[in-house]
């Protein structure tokens, strides 16, 4: 294994002017922890979690220009605790987000459309916050972890329901 060298360091700031003013007054809302992963299909894009208060999002950040390209809004009160993205074997990239409330959010990379992960409408598949999500190299399997529980997911060939 060769040496590892840090190439750069940057700050992803999605704070609105209103939020910045609230922070100056000492009335800022709690901020989501920043987590990041590489885009599975855009070599110059990183996906990061961001947000504060009740609203959080996945931010698509162009590393070279330090610019936010777009965001995917997460459902209200879906506080992100883990993040991963991969391309499904059919070519469709997806994003998986674990939340503090134990939910798994699995959505289309391009439009943010949610994909059902269970037969009922409850996305809360873990009893604790989801501490890790990770796709396999082929992008057709996902593992999620919370507390001492592991859940394994297999995706249908259409990239639909997990």
mmCIF file with all atom_site columns, C-alpha atoms in Angstrom:
data_model
loop_
_atom_site.group_PDB
_atom_site.id
_atom_site.type_symbol
_atom_site.label_atom_id
_atom_site.label_alt_id
_atom_site.label_comp_id
_atom_site.label_asym_id
_atom_site.label_entity_id
_atom_site.label_seq_id
_atom_site.pdbx_PDB_ins_code
_atom_site.Cartn_x
_atom_site.Cartn_y
_atom_site.Cartn_z
_atom_site.occupancy
_atom_site.B_iso_or_equiv
_atom_site.pdbx_formal_charge
_atom_site.auth_seq_id
_atom_site.auth_comp_id
_atom_site.auth_asym_id
_atom_site.auth_atom_id
_atom_site.pdbx_PDB_model_num
ATOM 1   C CA . UNK A 1 1   ? 0.000   0.000  0.000   1.00 0.00 ? 1   UNK A CA 1
ATOM 2   C CA . UNK A 1 2   ? 1.368   3.428  -0.947  1.00 0.00 ? 2   UNK A CA 1
ATOM 3   C CA . UNK A 1 3   ? 1.378   6.674  0.975   1.00 0.00 ? 3   UNK A CA 1
ATOM 4   C CA . UNK A 1 4   ? -1.718  8.777  1.477   1.00 0.00 ? 4   UNK A CA 1
ATOM 5   C CA . UNK A 1 5   ? -1.527  12.511 0.869   1.00 0.00 ? 5   UNK A CA 1
ATOM 6   C CA . UNK A 1 6   ? -4.207  15.098 1.640   1.00 0.00 ? 6   UNK A CA 1
ATOM 7   C CA . UNK A 1 7   ? -4.979  16.942 -1.583  1.00 0.00 ? 7   UNK A CA 1
ATOM 8   C CA . UNK A 1 8   ? -7.184  19.696 -0.233  1.00 0.00 ? 8   UNK A CA 1
ATOM 9   C CA . UNK A 1 9   ? -9.511  20.762 2.529   1.00 0.00 ? 9   UNK A CA 1
ATOM 10  C CA . UNK A 1 10  ? -12.739 22.696 2.136   1.00 0.00 ? 10  UNK A CA 1
ATOM 11  C CA . UNK A 1 11  ? -15.834 23.900 3.949   1.00 0.00 ? 11  UNK A CA 1
ATOM 12  C CA . UNK A 1 12  ? -19.340 23.106 2.777   1.00 0.00 ? 12  UNK A CA 1
ATOM 13  C CA . UNK A 1 13  ? -21.508 25.938 4.028   1.00 0.00 ? 13  UNK A CA 1
ATOM 14  C CA . UNK A 1 14  ? -25.217 25.873 3.180   1.00 0.00 ? 14  UNK A CA 1
ATOM 15  C CA . UNK A 1 15  ? -26.231 28.399 5.843   1.00 0.00 ? 15  UNK A CA 1
ATOM 16  C CA . UNK A 1 16  ? -28.847 30.855 4.588   1.00 0.00 ? 16  UNK A CA 1
ATOM 17  C CA . UNK A 1 17  ? -28.551 34.564 5.352   1.00 0.00 ? 17  UNK A CA 1
ATOM 18  C CA . UNK A 1 18  ? -31.464 34.235 7.800   1.00 0.00 ? 18  UNK A CA 1
ATOM 19  C CA . UNK A 1 19  ? -29.770 31.336 9.620   1.00 0.00 ? 19  UNK A CA 1
ATOM 20  C CA . UNK A 1 20  ? -26.500 33.278 9.784   1.00 0.00 ? 20  UNK A CA 1
ATOM 21  C CA . UNK A 1 21  ? -28.280 36.235 11.383  1.00 0.00 ? 21  UNK A CA 1
ATOM 22  C CA . UNK A 1 22  ? -29.980 33.938 13.917  1.00 0.00 ? 22  UNK A CA 1
ATOM 23  C CA . UNK A 1 23  ? -26.576 32.419 14.798  1.00 0.00 ? 23  UNK A CA 1
ATOM 24  C CA . UNK A 1 24  ? -25.098 35.885 15.339  1.00 0.00 ? 24  UNK A CA 1
ATOM 25  C CA . UNK A 1 25  ? -27.904 36.593 17.800  1.00 0.00 ? 25  UNK A CA 1
ATOM 26  C CA . UNK A 1 26  ? -27.249 33.298 19.602  1.00 0.00 ? 26  UNK A CA 1
ATOM 27  C CA . UNK A 1 27  ? -30.544 31.845 18.396  1.00 0.00 ? 27  UNK A CA 1
ATOM 28  C CA . UNK A 1 28  ? -29.187 29.385 15.846  1.00 0.00 ? 28  UNK A CA 1
ATOM 29  C CA . UNK A 1 29  ? -30.691 25.934 15.442  1.00 0.00 ? 29  UNK A CA 1
ATOM 30  C CA . UNK A 1 30  ? -28.655 22.745 15.862  1.00 0.00 ? 30  UNK A CA 1
ATOM 31  C CA . UNK A 1 31  ? -26.814 21.793 12.657  1.00 0.00 ? 31  UNK A CA 1
ATOM 32  C CA . UNK A 1 32  ? -26.706 18.368 11.086  1.00 0.00 ? 32  UNK A CA 1
ATOM 33  C CA . UNK A 1 33  ? -23.352 16.642 11.277  1.00 0.00 ? 33  UNK A CA 1
ATOM 34  C CA . UNK A 1 34  ? -21.586 16.765 7.935   1.00 0.00 ? 34  UNK A CA 1
ATOM 35  C CA . UNK A 1 35  ? -21.098 13.335 6.407   1.00 0.00 ? 35  UNK A CA 1
ATOM 36  C CA . UNK A 1 36  ? -19.758 12.862 2.904   1.00 0.00 ? 36  UNK A CA 1
ATOM 37  C CA . UNK A 1 37  ? -19.354 10.269 0.197   1.00 0.00 ? 37  UNK A CA 1
ATOM 38  C CA . UNK A 1 38  ? -18.242 10.254 -3.410  1.00 0.00 ? 38  UNK A CA 1
ATOM 39  C CA . UNK A 1 39  ? -20.791 10.476 -6.201  1.00 0.00 ? 39  UNK A CA 1
ATOM 40  C CA . UNK A 1 40  ? -21.162 7.135  -7.960  1.00 0.00 ? 40  UNK A CA 1
ATOM 41  C CA . UNK A 1 41  ? -21.508 8.793  -11.380 1.00 0.00 ? 41  UNK A CA 1
ATOM 42  C CA . UNK A 1 42  ? -19.985 12.297 -11.260 1.00 0.00 ? 42  UNK A CA 1
ATOM 43  C CA . UNK A 1 43  ? -16.246 12.240 -10.533 1.00 0.00 ? 43  UNK A CA 1
ATOM 44  C CA . UNK A 1 44  ? -16.134 15.897 -9.428  1.00 0.00 ? 44  UNK A CA 1
ATOM 45  C CA . UNK A 1 45  ? -19.139 15.752 -7.070  1.00 0.00 ? 45  UNK A CA 1
ATOM 46  C CA . UNK A 1 46  ? -19.271 14.901 -3.373  1.00 0.00 ? 46  UNK A CA 1
ATOM 47  C CA . UNK A 1 47  ? -22.529 14.246 -1.522  1.00 0.00 ? 47  UNK A CA 1
ATOM 48  C CA . UNK A 1 48  ? -22.736 15.778 1.953   1.00 0.00 ? 48  UNK A CA 1
ATOM 49  C CA . UNK A 1 49  ? -25.387 16.049 4.624   1.00 0.00 ? 49  UNK A CA 1
ATOM 50  C CA . UNK A 1 50  ? -26.340 19.536 5.745   1.00 0.00 ? 50  UNK A CA 1
ATOM 51  C CA . UNK A 1 51  ? -29.133 21.493 7.356   1.00 0.00 ? 51  UNK A CA 1
ATOM 52  C CA . UNK A 1 52  ? -30.355 22.715 10.680  1.00 0.00 ? 52  UNK A CA 1
ATOM 53  C CA . UNK A 1 53  ? -33.435 22.585 12.829  1.00 0.00 ? 53  UNK A CA 1
ATOM 54  C CA . UNK A 1 54  ? -36.214 20.513 11.314  1.00 0.00 ? 54  UNK A CA 1
ATOM 55  C CA . UNK A 1 55  ? -34.952 20.537 7.715   1.00 0.00 ? 55  UNK A CA 1
ATOM 56  C CA . UNK A 1 56  ? -31.921 18.717 6.395   1.00 0.00 ? 56  UNK A CA 1
ATOM 57  C CA . UNK A 1 57  ? -30.749 17.819 2.926   1.00 0.00 ? 57  UNK A CA 1
ATOM 58  C CA . UNK A 1 58  ? -28.207 15.963 0.875   1.00 0.00 ? 58  UNK A CA 1
ATOM 59  C CA . UNK A 1 59  ? -25.970 18.532 -0.812  1.00 0.00 ? 59  UNK A CA 1
ATOM 60  C CA . UNK A 1 60  ? -24.252 17.869 -4.132  1.00 0.00 ? 60  UNK A CA 1
ATOM 61  C CA . UNK A 1 61  ? -20.996 19.762 -3.815  1.00 0.00 ? 61  UNK A CA 1
ATOM 62  C CA . UNK A 1 62  ? -18.586 20.302 -6.681  1.00 0.00 ? 62  UNK A CA 1
ATOM 63  C CA . UNK A 1 63  ? -15.211 19.935 -5.034  1.00 0.00 ? 63  UNK A CA 1
ATOM 64  C CA . UNK A 1 64  ? -13.103 21.792 -7.610  1.00 0.00 ? 64  UNK A CA 1
ATOM 65  C CA . UNK A 1 65  ? -15.225 24.960 -7.545  1.00 0.00 ? 65  UNK A CA 1
ATOM 66  C CA . UNK A 1 66  ? -16.411 24.697 -3.910  1.00 0.00 ? 66  UNK A CA 1
ATOM 67  C CA . UNK A 1 67  ? -19.970 25.217 -5.158  1.00 0.00 ? 67  UNK A CA 1
ATOM 68  C CA . UNK A 1 68  ? -23.257 23.615 -4.162  1.00 0.00 ? 68  UNK A CA 1
ATOM 69  C CA . UNK A 1 69  ? -24.698 22.258 -7.406  1.00 0.00 ? 69  UNK A CA 1
ATOM 70  C CA . UNK A 1 70  ? -28.067 21.122 -6.044  1.00 0.00 ? 70  UNK A CA 1
ATOM 71  C CA . UNK A 1 71  ? -29.733 19.618 -2.989  1.00 0.00 ? 71  UNK A CA 1
ATOM 72  C CA . UNK A 1 72  ? -32.155 16.806 -2.179  1.00 0.00 ? 72  UNK A CA 1
ATOM 73  C CA . UNK A 1 73  ? -34.486 17.731 0.667   1.00 0.00 ? 73  UNK A CA 1
ATOM 74  C CA . UNK A 1 74  ? -34.992 15.098 3.333   1.00 0.00 ? 74  UNK A CA 1
ATOM 75  C CA . UNK A 1 75  ? -38.383 14.682 5.007   1.00 0.00 ? 75  UNK A CA 1
ATOM 76  C CA . UNK A 1 76  ? -39.079 17.023 7.924   1.00 0.00 ? 76  UNK A CA 1
ATOM 77  C CA . UNK A 1 77  ? -37.358 15.854 11.130  1.00 0.00 ? 77  UNK A CA 1
ATOM 78  C CA . UNK A 1 78  ? -35.233 13.301 9.232   1.00 0.00 ? 78  UNK A CA 1
ATOM 79  C CA . UNK A 1 79  ? -31.949 14.070 10.988  1.00 0.00 ? 79  UNK A CA 1
ATOM 80  C CA . UNK A 1 80  ? -29.202 12.276 8.982   1.00 0.00 ? 80  UNK A CA 1
ATOM 81  C CA . UNK A 1 81  ? -26.738 10.036 10.809  1.00 0.00 ? 81  UNK A CA 1
ATOM 82  C CA . UNK A 1 82  ? -25.251 8.086  7.886   1.00 0.00 ? 82  UNK A CA 1
ATOM 83  C CA . UNK A 1 83  ? -24.903 8.514  4.123   1.00 0.00 ? 83  UNK A CA 1
ATOM 84  C CA . UNK A 1 84  ? -23.901 6.382  1.143   1.00 0.00 ? 84  UNK A CA 1
ATOM 85  C CA . UNK A 1 85  ? -24.438 6.424  -2.618  1.00 0.00 ? 85  UNK A CA 1
ATOM 86  C CA . UNK A 1 86  ? -23.966 3.854  -5.374  1.00 0.00 ? 86  UNK A CA 1
ATOM 87  C CA . UNK A 1 87  ? -24.972 3.084  -8.924  1.00 0.00 ? 87  UNK A CA 1
ATOM 88  C CA . UNK A 1 88  ? -27.398 0.168  -9.279  1.00 0.00 ? 88  UNK A CA 1
ATOM 89  C CA . UNK A 1 89  ? -26.376 -2.448 -11.885 1.00 0.00 ? 89  UNK A CA 1
ATOM 90  C CA . UNK A 1 90  ? -29.126 -1.095 -14.180 1.00 0.00 ? 90  UNK A CA 1
ATOM 91  C CA . UNK A 1 91  ? -27.264 2.228  -14.233 1.00 0.00 ? 91  UNK A CA 1
ATOM 92  C CA . UNK A 1 92  ? -29.545 4.219  -11.925 1.00 0.00 ? 92  UNK A CA 1
ATOM 93  C CA . UNK A 1 93  ? -27.624 5.815  -9.059  1.00 0.00 ? 93  UNK A CA 1
ATOM 94  C CA . UNK A 1 94  ? -29.239 5.935  -5.622  1.00 0.00 ? 94  UNK A CA 1
ATOM 95  C CA . UNK A 1 95  ? -28.607 7.610  -2.274  1.00 0.00 ? 95  UNK A CA 1
ATOM 96  C CA . UNK A 1 96  ? -29.176 5.942  1.104   1.00 0.00 ? 96  UNK A CA 1
ATOM 97  C CA . UNK A 1 97  ? -29.528 8.004  4.282   1.00 0.00 ? 97  UNK A CA 1
ATOM 98  C CA . UNK A 1 98  ? -29.884 6.603  7.792   1.00 0.00 ? 98  UNK A CA 1
ATOM 99  C CA . UNK A 1 99  ? -31.572 8.826  10.358  1.00 0.00 ? 99  UNK A CA 1
ATOM 100 C CA . UNK A 1 100 ? -31.475 9.491  14.079  1.00 0.00 ? 100 UNK A CA 1
ATOM 101 C CA . UNK A 1 101 ? -35.042 8.148  14.343  1.00 0.00 ? 101 UNK A CA 1
ATOM 102 C CA . UNK A 1 102 ? -34.086 4.755  12.864  1.00 0.00 ? 102 UNK A CA 1
ATOM 103 C CA . UNK A 1 103 ? -35.376 5.349  9.341   1.00 0.00 ? 103 UNK A CA 1
ATOM 104 C CA . UNK A 1 104 ? -33.713 4.327  6.105   1.00 0.00 ? 104 UNK A CA 1
ATOM 105 C CA . UNK A 1 105 ? -34.304 6.791  3.278   1.00 0.00 ? 105 UNK A CA 1
ATOM 106 C CA . UNK A 1 106 ? -33.460 5.327  -0.114  1.00 0.00 ? 106 UNK A CA 1
ATOM 107 C CA . UNK A 1 107 ? -33.899 7.751  -2.991  1.00 0.00 ? 107 UNK A CA 1
ATOM 108 C CA . UNK A 1 108 ? -33.128 8.337  -6.641  1.00 0.00 ? 108 UNK A CA 1
ATOM 109 C CA . UNK A 1 109 ? -29.823 10.219 -7.036  1.00 0.00 ? 109 UNK A CA 1
ATOM 110 C CA . UNK A 1 110 ? -31.122 12.548 -9.754  1.00 0.00 ? 110 UNK A CA 1
ATOM 111 C CA . UNK A 1 111 ? -34.599 13.560 -8.601  1.00 0.00 ? 111 UNK A CA 1
ATOM 112 C CA . UNK A 1 112 ? -34.747 12.586 -4.914  1.00 0.00 ? 112 UNK A CA 1
ATOM 113 C CA . UNK A 1 113 ? -37.809 10.399 -5.412  1.00 0.00 ? 113 UNK A CA 1
ATOM 114 C CA . UNK A 1 114 ? -38.061 8.000  -2.472  1.00 0.00 ? 114 UNK A CA 1
ATOM 115 C CA . UNK A 1 115 ? -38.012 4.259  -3.075  1.00 0.00 ? 115 UNK A CA 1
ATOM 116 C CA . UNK A 1 116 ? -40.001 2.058  -0.696  1.00 0.00 ? 116 UNK A CA 1
ATOM 117 C CA . UNK A 1 117 ? -37.822 -0.116 1.497   1.00 0.00 ? 117 UNK A CA 1
ATOM 118 C CA . UNK A 1 118 ? -40.602 -2.127 3.132   1.00 0.00 ? 118 UNK A CA 1
ATOM 119 C CA . UNK A 1 119 ? -44.155 -3.228 2.381   1.00 0.00 ? 119 UNK A CA 1
ATOM 120 C CA . UNK A 1 120 ? -45.671 -0.780 4.843   1.00 0.00 ? 120 UNK A CA 1
ATOM 121 C CA . UNK A 1 121 ? -45.295 2.988  4.721   1.00 0.00 ? 121 UNK A CA 1
ATOM 122 C CA . UNK A 1 122 ? -43.065 3.167  7.813   1.00 0.00 ? 122 UNK A CA 1
ATOM 123 C CA . UNK A 1 123 ? -39.430 3.855  6.858   1.00 0.00 ? 123 UNK A CA 1
ATOM 124 C CA . UNK A 1 124 ? -38.352 3.293  10.476  1.00 0.00 ? 124 UNK A CA 1
ATOM 125 C CA . UNK A 1 125 ? -36.624 -0.047 10.093  1.00 0.00 ? 125 UNK A CA 1
ATOM 126 C CA . UNK A 1 126 ? -34.310 0.223  13.094  1.00 0.00 ? 126 UNK A CA 1
ATOM 127 C CA . UNK A 1 127 ? -35.112 0.846  16.745  1.00 0.00 ? 127 UNK A CA 1
ATOM 128 C CA . UNK A 1 128 ? -32.080 3.119  17.139  1.00 0.00 ? 128 UNK A CA 1
ATOM 129 C CA . UNK A 1 129 ? -30.361 5.724  15.017  1.00 0.00 ? 129 UNK A CA 1
ATOM 130 C CA . UNK A 1 130 ? -28.828 4.267  11.878  1.00 0.00 ? 130 UNK A CA 1
ATOM 131 C CA . UNK A 1 131 ? -25.095 4.547  12.453  1.00 0.00 ? 131 UNK A CA 1
ATOM 132 C CA . UNK A 1 132 ? -23.928 3.176  9.104   1.00 0.00 ? 132 UNK A CA 1
ATOM 133 C CA . UNK A 1 133 ? -25.170 2.500  5.583   1.00 0.00 ? 133 UNK A CA 1
ATOM 134 C CA . UNK A 1 134 ? -23.031 0.938  2.881   1.00 0.00 ? 134 UNK A CA 1
ATOM 135 C CA . UNK A 1 135 ? -23.521 -0.486 -0.604  1.00 0.00 ? 135 UNK A CA 1
ATOM 136 C CA . UNK A 1 136 ? -21.556 -3.399 -1.997  1.00 0.00 ? 136 UNK A CA 1
ATOM 137 C CA . UNK A 1 137 ? -19.320 -2.840 -5.044  1.00 0.00 ? 137 UNK A CA 1
ATOM 138 C CA . UNK A 1 138 ? -22.086 -3.870 -7.487  1.00 0.00 ? 138 UNK A CA 1
ATOM 139 C CA . UNK A 1 139 ? -24.620 -1.491 -5.941  1.00 0.00 ? 139 UNK A CA 1
ATOM 140 C CA . UNK A 1 140 ? -27.331 -4.142 -5.581  1.00 0.00 ? 140 UNK A CA 1
ATOM 141 C CA . UNK A 1 141 ? -26.916 -4.835 -1.861  1.00 0.00 ? 141 UNK A CA 1
ATOM 142 C CA . UNK A 1 142 ? -27.026 -2.488 1.112   1.00 0.00 ? 142 UNK A CA 1
ATOM 143 C CA . UNK A 1 143 ? -26.172 -3.010 4.751   1.00 0.00 ? 143 UNK A CA 1
ATOM 144 C CA . UNK A 1 144 ? -27.501 -0.795 7.539   1.00 0.00 ? 144 UNK A CA 1
ATOM 145 C CA . UNK A 1 145 ? -26.446 -0.820 11.172  1.00 0.00 ? 145 UNK A CA 1
ATOM 146 C CA . UNK A 1 146 ? -28.030 0.518  14.340  1.00 0.00 ? 146 UNK A CA 1
ATOM 147 C CA . UNK A 1 147 ? -27.072 -0.454 17.863  1.00 0.00 ? 147 UNK A CA 1
ATOM 148 C CA . UNK A 1 148 ? -26.278 -4.172 17.630  1.00 0.00 ? 148 UNK A CA 1
ATOM 149 C CA . UNK A 1 149 ? -28.604 -4.787 14.655  1.00 0.00 ? 149 UNK A CA 1
ATOM 150 C CA . UNK A 1 150 ? -27.584 -5.268 11.046  1.00 0.00 ? 150 UNK A CA 1
ATOM 151 C CA . UNK A 1 151 ? -30.073 -5.245 8.184   1.00 0.00 ? 151 UNK A CA 1
ATOM 152 C CA . UNK A 1 152 ? -29.168 -6.569 4.741   1.00 0.00 ? 152 UNK A CA 1
ATOM 153 C CA . UNK A 1 153 ? -31.040 -5.324 1.683   1.00 0.00 ? 153 UNK A CA 1
ATOM 154 C CA . UNK A 1 154 ? -31.241 -6.747 -1.852  1.00 0.00 ? 154 UNK A CA 1
ATOM 155 C CA . UNK A 1 155 ? -32.489 -4.551 -4.668  1.00 0.00 ? 155 UNK A CA 1
ATOM 156 C CA . UNK A 1 156 ? -34.723 -5.678 -7.489  1.00 0.00 ? 156 UNK A CA 1
ATOM 157 C CA . UNK A 1 157 ? -33.318 -5.533 -11.010 1.00 0.00 ? 157 UNK A CA 1
ATOM 158 C CA . UNK A 1 158 ? -35.466 -2.490 -11.827 1.00 0.00 ? 158 UNK A CA 1
ATOM 159 C CA . UNK A 1 159 ? -33.824 -0.496 -9.052  1.00 0.00 ? 159 UNK A CA 1
ATOM 160 C CA . UNK A 1 160 ? -37.190 -0.250 -7.306  1.00 0.00 ? 160 UNK A CA 1
ATOM 161 C CA . UNK A 1 161 ? -38.346 -1.491 -3.922  1.00 0.00 ? 161 UNK A CA 1
ATOM 162 C CA . UNK A 1 162 ? -35.605 -2.835 -1.694  1.00 0.00 ? 162 UNK A CA 1
#
